[in-house]
């Protein structure tokens, strides 16, 4: 199979909306962990290892989707997305550097809890790949708030970048692609028979299929912004700062 750089960029752009969905899923997982913790607190229930570990795993996944969106977007966007772009967003520097601490050091990052809310309990110190000592300042708000604030800003940033790209049509699935897939031993014989009987109709249908993946991604990102704005309303975000607990 031959693949040009331009074709690869188009393919990556077509994957982008799925990665946005993953970003949304991980964000909501973080918020759900926070909601469940607050619910347990109000009911006077104690957490356990399983419930308290979920926020660590959810945040690790969330921060890694940021890396994925940055790298995938940089494949087809010009100029590329740089960490300096992300640093300018609310909590952008923390998301970037804490992602490194979680991925490369195994640091749990979110390991503080008080009155139902999860926090980063203190500044994080680590050495980077060059041996330089790095200080990662802990956010002064709880995990739900800083993830929602970052996600809103990051989503708006990606919308602007994708809007500037203009229209990109997703690569079409060819009849040859389907034929190749049907060669798999996992495909039952009756499926191949159905395909062969309707091959002409399927080929005509494929020619009519059109998709604008970046447009779909923009729609998803705007929905994330709306979700973040809703969850950051006062009725959801009567947050406390760690300094108030001292």
PDB file of C-alpha atoms in Angstrom:
ATOM      1  CA  UNK A   1       0.000   0.000   0.000  1.00  0.00           C
ATOM      2  CA  UNK A   2       1.315   3.445  -0.930  1.00  0.00           C
ATOM      3  CA  UNK A   3       0.593   6.414   1.289  1.00  0.00           C
ATOM      4  CA  UNK A   4       1.687   9.987   0.686  1.00  0.00           C
ATOM      5  CA  UNK A   5       2.272  12.605   3.374  1.00  0.00           C
ATOM      6  CA  UNK A   6      -0.779  14.545   2.162  1.00  0.00           C
ATOM      7  CA  UNK A   7      -2.958  11.442   2.343  1.00  0.00           C
ATOM      8  CA  UNK A   8      -1.695  10.739   5.839  1.00  0.00           C
ATOM      9  CA  UNK A   9      -2.579  14.260   6.967  1.00  0.00           C
ATOM     10  CA  UNK A  10      -6.114  13.809   5.607  1.00  0.00           C
ATOM     11  CA  UNK A  11      -6.462  10.477   7.405  1.00  0.00           C
ATOM     12  CA  UNK A  12      -5.277  11.982  10.706  1.00  0.00           C
ATOM     13  CA  UNK A  13      -7.740  14.855  10.325  1.00  0.00           C
ATOM     14  CA  UNK A  14     -10.498  12.282   9.883  1.00  0.00           C
ATOM     15  CA  UNK A  15      -9.483  10.617  13.171  1.00  0.00           C
ATOM     16  CA  UNK A  16      -9.527  13.923  15.046  1.00  0.00           C
ATOM     17  CA  UNK A  17     -13.228  13.981  15.928  1.00  0.00           C
ATOM     18  CA  UNK A  18     -12.917  10.576  17.617  1.00  0.00           C
ATOM     19  CA  UNK A  19     -10.039  11.871  19.719  1.00  0.00           C
ATOM     20  CA  UNK A  20     -12.182  14.885  20.681  1.00  0.00           C
ATOM     21  CA  UNK A  21     -14.853  12.426  21.836  1.00  0.00           C
ATOM     22  CA  UNK A  22     -12.227  10.673  23.950  1.00  0.00           C
ATOM     23  CA  UNK A  23     -11.174  14.015  25.449  1.00  0.00           C
ATOM     24  CA  UNK A  24     -14.821  14.704  26.325  1.00  0.00           C
ATOM     25  CA  UNK A  25     -15.231  11.214  27.805  1.00  0.00           C
ATOM     26  CA  UNK A  26     -12.164  11.615  30.021  1.00  0.00           C
ATOM     27  CA  UNK A  27     -13.200  15.091  31.159  1.00  0.00           C
ATOM     28  CA  UNK A  28     -16.647  13.826  32.150  1.00  0.00           C
ATOM     29  CA  UNK A  29     -15.013  10.877  33.927  1.00  0.00           C
ATOM     30  CA  UNK A  30     -12.988  13.301  36.064  1.00  0.00           C
ATOM     31  CA  UNK A  31     -16.089  15.349  36.881  1.00  0.00           C
ATOM     32  CA  UNK A  32     -18.095  12.217  37.610  1.00  0.00           C
ATOM     33  CA  UNK A  33     -15.441  11.050  40.101  1.00  0.00           C
ATOM     34  CA  UNK A  34     -15.642  14.436  41.796  1.00  0.00           C
ATOM     35  CA  UNK A  35     -19.448  14.350  41.887  1.00  0.00           C
ATOM     36  CA  UNK A  36     -19.463  10.858  43.376  1.00  0.00           C
ATOM     37  CA  UNK A  37     -16.930  11.868  46.016  1.00  0.00           C
ATOM     38  CA  UNK A  38     -19.052  14.849  47.011  1.00  0.00           C
ATOM     39  CA  UNK A  39     -22.136  12.629  47.134  1.00  0.00           C
ATOM     40  CA  UNK A  40     -20.347  10.166  49.444  1.00  0.00           C
ATOM     41  CA  UNK A  41     -19.249  13.050  51.665  1.00  0.00           C
ATOM     42  CA  UNK A  42     -22.805  14.394  52.026  1.00  0.00           C
ATOM     43  CA  UNK A  43     -24.060  10.887  52.846  1.00  0.00           C
ATOM     44  CA  UNK A  44     -21.329  10.379  55.432  1.00  0.00           C
ATOM     45  CA  UNK A  45     -19.861   7.458  53.483  1.00  0.00           C
ATOM     46  CA  UNK A  46     -16.210   6.519  53.355  1.00  0.00           C
ATOM     47  CA  UNK A  47     -14.316   6.023  50.107  1.00  0.00           C
ATOM     48  CA  UNK A  48     -12.214   2.940  49.465  1.00  0.00           C
ATOM     49  CA  UNK A  49      -9.158   2.136  47.385  1.00  0.00           C
ATOM     50  CA  UNK A  50     -11.229   1.538  44.261  1.00  0.00           C
ATOM     51  CA  UNK A  51     -13.329   4.716  44.482  1.00  0.00           C
ATOM     52  CA  UNK A  52     -10.389   6.930  45.417  1.00  0.00           C
ATOM     53  CA  UNK A  53      -8.141   5.510  42.677  1.00  0.00           C
ATOM     54  CA  UNK A  54     -10.616   6.359  39.918  1.00  0.00           C
ATOM     55  CA  UNK A  55      -9.838  10.081  39.996  1.00  0.00           C
ATOM     56  CA  UNK A  56      -6.121   9.317  39.540  1.00  0.00           C
ATOM     57  CA  UNK A  57      -6.779   7.134  36.520  1.00  0.00           C
ATOM     58  CA  UNK A  58      -9.338   9.505  35.027  1.00  0.00           C
ATOM     59  CA  UNK A  59      -7.047  12.516  35.296  1.00  0.00           C
ATOM     60  CA  UNK A  60      -4.106  10.601  33.829  1.00  0.00           C
ATOM     61  CA  UNK A  61      -6.243   9.639  30.825  1.00  0.00           C
ATOM     62  CA  UNK A  62      -7.571  13.200  30.509  1.00  0.00           C
ATOM     63  CA  UNK A  63      -4.107  14.771  30.411  1.00  0.00           C
ATOM     64  CA  UNK A  64      -2.912  12.206  27.870  1.00  0.00           C
ATOM     65  CA  UNK A  65      -5.776  13.050  25.495  1.00  0.00           C
ATOM     66  CA  UNK A  66      -4.474  16.624  25.548  1.00  0.00           C
ATOM     67  CA  UNK A  67      -1.116  15.314  24.313  1.00  0.00           C
ATOM     68  CA  UNK A  68      -2.889  13.261  21.632  1.00  0.00           C
ATOM     69  CA  UNK A  69      -4.945  16.203  20.381  1.00  0.00           C
ATOM     70  CA  UNK A  70      -1.837  18.379  20.308  1.00  0.00           C
ATOM     71  CA  UNK A  71       0.174  15.826  18.329  1.00  0.00           C
ATOM     72  CA  UNK A  72      -2.614  14.756  15.983  1.00  0.00           C
ATOM     73  CA  UNK A  73      -3.628  18.357  15.316  1.00  0.00           C
ATOM     74  CA  UNK A  74      -0.018  19.236  14.564  1.00  0.00           C
ATOM     75  CA  UNK A  75      -0.014  16.617  11.789  1.00  0.00           C
ATOM     76  CA  UNK A  76      -2.490  18.559   9.641  1.00  0.00           C
ATOM     77  CA  UNK A  77      -2.545  22.092  11.110  1.00  0.00           C
ATOM     78  CA  UNK A  78      -0.097  24.832  10.177  1.00  0.00           C
ATOM     79  CA  UNK A  79       1.491  26.144  12.262  1.00  0.00           C
ATOM     80  CA  UNK A  80       1.687  23.138  14.513  1.00  0.00           C
ATOM     81  CA  UNK A  81       0.178  23.207  17.992  1.00  0.00           C
ATOM     82  CA  UNK A  82       2.968  23.962  20.453  1.00  0.00           C
ATOM     83  CA  UNK A  83       2.995  23.560  24.206  1.00  0.00           C
ATOM     84  CA  UNK A  84       3.574  27.307  24.333  1.00  0.00           C
ATOM     85  CA  UNK A  85       0.050  27.683  22.872  1.00  0.00           C
ATOM     86  CA  UNK A  86      -1.356  25.480  25.611  1.00  0.00           C
ATOM     87  CA  UNK A  87       0.641  27.196  28.352  1.00  0.00           C
ATOM     88  CA  UNK A  88      -1.337  30.380  27.686  1.00  0.00           C
ATOM     89  CA  UNK A  89      -4.614  28.682  28.637  1.00  0.00           C
ATOM     90  CA  UNK A  90      -5.938  28.522  32.173  1.00  0.00           C
ATOM     91  CA  UNK A  91      -4.033  25.757  33.969  1.00  0.00           C
ATOM     92  CA  UNK A  92      -2.270  24.952  30.694  1.00  0.00           C
ATOM     93  CA  UNK A  93       1.197  24.816  32.204  1.00  0.00           C
ATOM     94  CA  UNK A  94      -0.017  22.551  34.986  1.00  0.00           C
ATOM     95  CA  UNK A  95      -1.790  20.157  32.596  1.00  0.00           C
ATOM     96  CA  UNK A  96       1.333  19.917  30.434  1.00  0.00           C
ATOM     97  CA  UNK A  97       3.839  19.398  33.221  1.00  0.00           C
ATOM     98  CA  UNK A  98       1.650  17.210  35.434  1.00  0.00           C
ATOM     99  CA  UNK A  99       0.983  14.985  32.442  1.00  0.00           C
ATOM    100  CA  UNK A 100       4.735  14.406  32.271  1.00  0.00           C
ATOM    101  CA  UNK A 101       4.846  13.683  36.005  1.00  0.00           C
ATOM    102  CA  UNK A 102       1.994  11.165  35.725  1.00  0.00           C
ATOM    103  CA  UNK A 103       3.188   9.491  32.517  1.00  0.00           C
ATOM    104  CA  UNK A 104       6.937   9.382  33.120  1.00  0.00           C
ATOM    105  CA  UNK A 105       7.131   9.229  36.931  1.00  0.00           C
ATOM    106  CA  UNK A 106       3.861   7.536  37.826  1.00  0.00           C
ATOM    107  CA  UNK A 107       2.941  10.478  40.061  1.00  0.00           C
ATOM    108  CA  UNK A 108      -0.760  10.237  41.076  1.00  0.00           C
ATOM    109  CA  UNK A 109      -0.998  14.079  40.840  1.00  0.00           C
ATOM    110  CA  UNK A 110      -4.479  14.300  42.422  1.00  0.00           C
ATOM    111  CA  UNK A 111      -3.954  12.823  45.872  1.00  0.00           C
ATOM    112  CA  UNK A 112      -5.517  15.400  48.181  1.00  0.00           C
ATOM    113  CA  UNK A 113      -9.084  15.210  49.490  1.00  0.00           C
ATOM    114  CA  UNK A 114     -11.104  17.386  51.821  1.00  0.00           C
ATOM    115  CA  UNK A 115     -14.834  17.755  52.405  1.00  0.00           C
ATOM    116  CA  UNK A 116     -15.673  15.763  49.285  1.00  0.00           C
ATOM    117  CA  UNK A 117     -13.349  17.601  46.904  1.00  0.00           C
ATOM    118  CA  UNK A 118     -10.155  16.396  45.255  1.00  0.00           C
ATOM    119  CA  UNK A 119      -7.065  18.599  45.110  1.00  0.00           C
ATOM    120  CA  UNK A 120      -3.439  18.550  44.096  1.00  0.00           C
ATOM    121  CA  UNK A 121      -2.141  18.793  47.686  1.00  0.00           C
ATOM    122  CA  UNK A 122       1.204  20.454  47.016  1.00  0.00           C
ATOM    123  CA  UNK A 123       3.601  21.602  44.309  1.00  0.00           C
ATOM    124  CA  UNK A 124       5.245  18.772  42.381  1.00  0.00           C
ATOM    125  CA  UNK A 125       8.996  18.552  41.838  1.00  0.00           C
ATOM    126  CA  UNK A 126      10.616  16.332  39.216  1.00  0.00           C
ATOM    127  CA  UNK A 127      13.563  16.154  36.850  1.00  0.00           C
ATOM    128  CA  UNK A 128      12.882  16.527  33.125  1.00  0.00           C
ATOM    129  CA  UNK A 129      14.559  14.510  30.347  1.00  0.00           C
ATOM    130  CA  UNK A 130      17.526  16.917  30.403  1.00  0.00           C
ATOM    131  CA  UNK A 131      18.078  16.473  34.120  1.00  0.00           C
ATOM    132  CA  UNK A 132      16.673  19.888  34.972  1.00  0.00           C
ATOM    133  CA  UNK A 133      14.720  20.213  38.217  1.00  0.00           C
ATOM    134  CA  UNK A 134      11.153  21.275  37.428  1.00  0.00           C
ATOM    135  CA  UNK A 135       8.654  22.791  39.853  1.00  0.00           C
ATOM    136  CA  UNK A 136       4.989  22.276  38.992  1.00  0.00           C
ATOM    137  CA  UNK A 137       2.769  24.680  40.914  1.00  0.00           C
ATOM    138  CA  UNK A 138      -0.384  23.077  42.273  1.00  0.00           C
ATOM    139  CA  UNK A 139      -3.668  24.687  41.192  1.00  0.00           C
ATOM    140  CA  UNK A 140      -5.413  26.684  43.907  1.00  0.00           C
ATOM    141  CA  UNK A 141      -8.818  25.206  43.003  1.00  0.00           C
ATOM    142  CA  UNK A 142     -10.126  21.651  43.119  1.00  0.00           C
ATOM    143  CA  UNK A 143      -9.736  19.062  40.369  1.00  0.00           C
ATOM    144  CA  UNK A 144     -13.182  19.460  38.829  1.00  0.00           C
ATOM    145  CA  UNK A 145     -12.778  23.207  38.484  1.00  0.00           C
ATOM    146  CA  UNK A 146      -9.305  23.299  36.998  1.00  0.00           C
ATOM    147  CA  UNK A 147     -10.094  20.489  34.530  1.00  0.00           C
ATOM    148  CA  UNK A 148     -13.308  22.226  33.402  1.00  0.00           C
ATOM    149  CA  UNK A 149     -11.609  25.610  33.071  1.00  0.00           C
ATOM    150  CA  UNK A 150      -8.751  24.134  31.074  1.00  0.00           C
ATOM    151  CA  UNK A 151     -11.076  22.040  28.877  1.00  0.00           C
ATOM    152  CA  UNK A 152     -13.175  25.095  28.029  1.00  0.00           C
ATOM    153  CA  UNK A 153     -10.131  27.142  27.011  1.00  0.00           C
ATOM    154  CA  UNK A 154      -8.487  24.259  25.126  1.00  0.00           C
ATOM    155  CA  UNK A 155     -11.693  23.484  23.221  1.00  0.00           C
ATOM    156  CA  UNK A 156     -12.109  27.139  22.217  1.00  0.00           C
ATOM    157  CA  UNK A 157      -8.461  27.187  21.101  1.00  0.00           C
ATOM    158  CA  UNK A 158      -8.957  24.077  18.944  1.00  0.00           C
ATOM    159  CA  UNK A 159     -12.123  25.527  17.399  1.00  0.00           C
ATOM    160  CA  UNK A 160     -10.180  28.594  16.281  1.00  0.00           C
ATOM    161  CA  UNK A 161      -7.393  26.475  14.826  1.00  0.00           C
ATOM    162  CA  UNK A 162      -9.778  24.130  12.988  1.00  0.00           C
ATOM    163  CA  UNK A 163     -11.868  27.034  11.695  1.00  0.00           C
ATOM    164  CA  UNK A 164      -8.755  28.523  10.122  1.00  0.00           C
ATOM    165  CA  UNK A 165      -8.133  25.283   8.231  1.00  0.00           C
ATOM    166  CA  UNK A 166     -11.248  25.474   6.102  1.00  0.00           C
ATOM    167  CA  UNK A 167     -13.069  22.542   4.509  1.00  0.00           C
ATOM    168  CA  UNK A 168     -11.441  19.111   4.492  1.00  0.00           C
ATOM    169  CA  UNK A 169     -13.335  16.138   3.132  1.00  0.00           C
ATOM    170  CA  UNK A 170     -12.635  12.808   4.774  1.00  0.00           C
ATOM    171  CA  UNK A 171     -11.034  10.068   2.664  1.00  0.00           C
ATOM    172  CA  UNK A 172     -13.584   7.737   1.127  1.00  0.00           C
ATOM    173  CA  UNK A 173     -13.702   4.041   1.877  1.00  0.00           C
ATOM    174  CA  UNK A 174     -13.137   2.263  -1.426  1.00  0.00           C
ATOM    175  CA  UNK A 175     -14.674  -0.983  -2.561  1.00  0.00           C
ATOM    176  CA  UNK A 176     -11.131  -2.390  -2.566  1.00  0.00           C
ATOM    177  CA  UNK A 177     -10.803  -1.532   1.140  1.00  0.00           C
ATOM    178  CA  UNK A 178     -13.917  -3.563   1.905  1.00  0.00           C
ATOM    179  CA  UNK A 179     -12.775  -6.465  -0.235  1.00  0.00           C
ATOM    180  CA  UNK A 180      -9.469  -6.510   1.628  1.00  0.00           C
ATOM    181  CA  UNK A 181     -11.246  -6.472   4.997  1.00  0.00           C
ATOM    182  CA  UNK A 182     -13.463  -9.383   3.930  1.00  0.00           C
ATOM    183  CA  UNK A 183     -10.372 -11.527   3.426  1.00  0.00           C
ATOM    184  CA  UNK A 184     -10.011 -11.751   7.197  1.00  0.00           C
ATOM    185  CA  UNK A 185     -10.743 -15.231   8.587  1.00  0.00           C
ATOM    186  CA  UNK A 186     -12.871 -13.533  11.258  1.00  0.00           C
ATOM    187  CA  UNK A 187     -15.458 -12.538   8.613  1.00  0.00           C
ATOM    188  CA  UNK A 188     -18.116 -15.254   8.217  1.00  0.00           C
ATOM    189  CA  UNK A 189     -18.756 -16.741   4.776  1.00  0.00           C
ATOM    190  CA  UNK A 190     -22.323 -15.406   4.607  1.00  0.00           C
ATOM    191  CA  UNK A 191     -21.022 -11.829   4.914  1.00  0.00           C
ATOM    192  CA  UNK A 192     -18.784 -12.314   1.877  1.00  0.00           C
ATOM    193  CA  UNK A 193     -21.709 -13.789  -0.030  1.00  0.00           C
ATOM    194  CA  UNK A 194     -23.944 -10.824   0.816  1.00  0.00           C
ATOM    195  CA  UNK A 195     -21.198  -8.422  -0.229  1.00  0.00           C
ATOM    196  CA  UNK A 196     -20.642 -10.140  -3.568  1.00  0.00           C
ATOM    197  CA  UNK A 197     -24.382 -10.149  -4.257  1.00  0.00           C
ATOM    198  CA  UNK A 198     -24.698  -6.405  -3.561  1.00  0.00           C
ATOM    199  CA  UNK A 199     -21.249  -5.195  -4.606  1.00  0.00           C
ATOM    200  CA  UNK A 200     -22.513  -2.765  -7.268  1.00  0.00           C
ATOM    201  CA  UNK A 201     -25.035  -1.159  -4.916  1.00  0.00           C
ATOM    202  CA  UNK A 202     -22.422  -0.851  -2.167  1.00  0.00           C
ATOM    203  CA  UNK A 203     -19.941   0.773  -4.543  1.00  0.00           C
ATOM    204  CA  UNK A 204     -22.536   3.346  -5.655  1.00  0.00           C
ATOM    205  CA  UNK A 205     -23.414   4.104  -2.026  1.00  0.00           C
ATOM    206  CA  UNK A 206     -19.750   4.650  -1.169  1.00  0.00           C
ATOM    207  CA  UNK A 207     -19.457   7.252  -3.917  1.00  0.00           C
ATOM    208  CA  UNK A 208     -22.289   9.257  -2.329  1.00  0.00           C
ATOM    209  CA  UNK A 209     -20.860   9.289   1.193  1.00  0.00           C
ATOM    210  CA  UNK A 210     -19.368  12.611   2.213  1.00  0.00           C
ATOM    211  CA  UNK A 211     -17.932  13.617   5.554  1.00  0.00           C
ATOM    212  CA  UNK A 212     -16.296  16.762   6.905  1.00  0.00           C
ATOM    213  CA  UNK A 213     -14.415  15.489   9.974  1.00  0.00           C
ATOM    214  CA  UNK A 214     -13.025  18.845  11.096  1.00  0.00           C
ATOM    215  CA  UNK A 215     -16.515  20.346  10.964  1.00  0.00           C
ATOM    216  CA  UNK A 216     -17.775  17.476  13.104  1.00  0.00           C
ATOM    217  CA  UNK A 217     -14.885  18.023  15.524  1.00  0.00           C
ATOM    218  CA  UNK A 218     -15.748  21.711  15.819  1.00  0.00           C
ATOM    219  CA  UNK A 219     -19.359  20.827  16.684  1.00  0.00           C
ATOM    220  CA  UNK A 220     -18.151  18.437  19.381  1.00  0.00           C
ATOM    221  CA  UNK A 221     -15.695  20.972  20.800  1.00  0.00           C
ATOM    222  CA  UNK A 222     -18.389  23.629  21.038  1.00  0.00           C
ATOM    223  CA  UNK A 223     -20.559  21.143  22.920  1.00  0.00           C
ATOM    224  CA  UNK A 224     -17.693  20.602  25.365  1.00  0.00           C
ATOM    225  CA  UNK A 225     -17.456  24.373  25.889  1.00  0.00           C
ATOM    226  CA  UNK A 226     -21.172  24.492  26.702  1.00  0.00           C
ATOM    227  CA  UNK A 227     -20.813  21.588  29.138  1.00  0.00           C
ATOM    228  CA  UNK A 228     -17.903  23.298  30.893  1.00  0.00           C
ATOM    229  CA  UNK A 229     -19.760  26.595  31.140  1.00  0.00           C
ATOM    230  CA  UNK A 230     -22.749  24.819  32.664  1.00  0.00           C
ATOM    231  CA  UNK A 231     -20.673  22.927  35.215  1.00  0.00           C
ATOM    232  CA  UNK A 232     -18.756  26.067  36.172  1.00  0.00           C
ATOM    233  CA  UNK A 233     -21.939  27.913  37.116  1.00  0.00           C
ATOM    234  CA  UNK A 234     -22.152  28.925  40.823  1.00  0.00           C
ATOM    235  CA  UNK A 235     -24.611  26.165  41.692  1.00  0.00           C
ATOM    236  CA  UNK A 236     -21.984  23.617  40.678  1.00  0.00           C
ATOM    237  CA  UNK A 237     -18.805  25.445  41.575  1.00  0.00           C
ATOM    238  CA  UNK A 238     -19.002  26.745  45.130  1.00  0.00           C
ATOM    239  CA  UNK A 239     -15.408  25.688  45.504  1.00  0.00           C
ATOM    240  CA  UNK A 240     -12.950  26.183  48.341  1.00  0.00           C
ATOM    241  CA  UNK A 241      -9.254  26.849  48.123  1.00  0.00           C
ATOM    242  CA  UNK A 242      -6.665  24.707  49.910  1.00  0.00           C
ATOM    243  CA  UNK A 243      -5.407  27.819  51.733  1.00  0.00           C
ATOM    244  CA  UNK A 244      -8.829  28.124  53.381  1.00  0.00           C
ATOM    245  CA  UNK A 245      -8.344  24.732  54.985  1.00  0.00           C
ATOM    246  CA  UNK A 246      -5.195  25.690  56.882  1.00  0.00           C
TER     247      UNK A 246
END
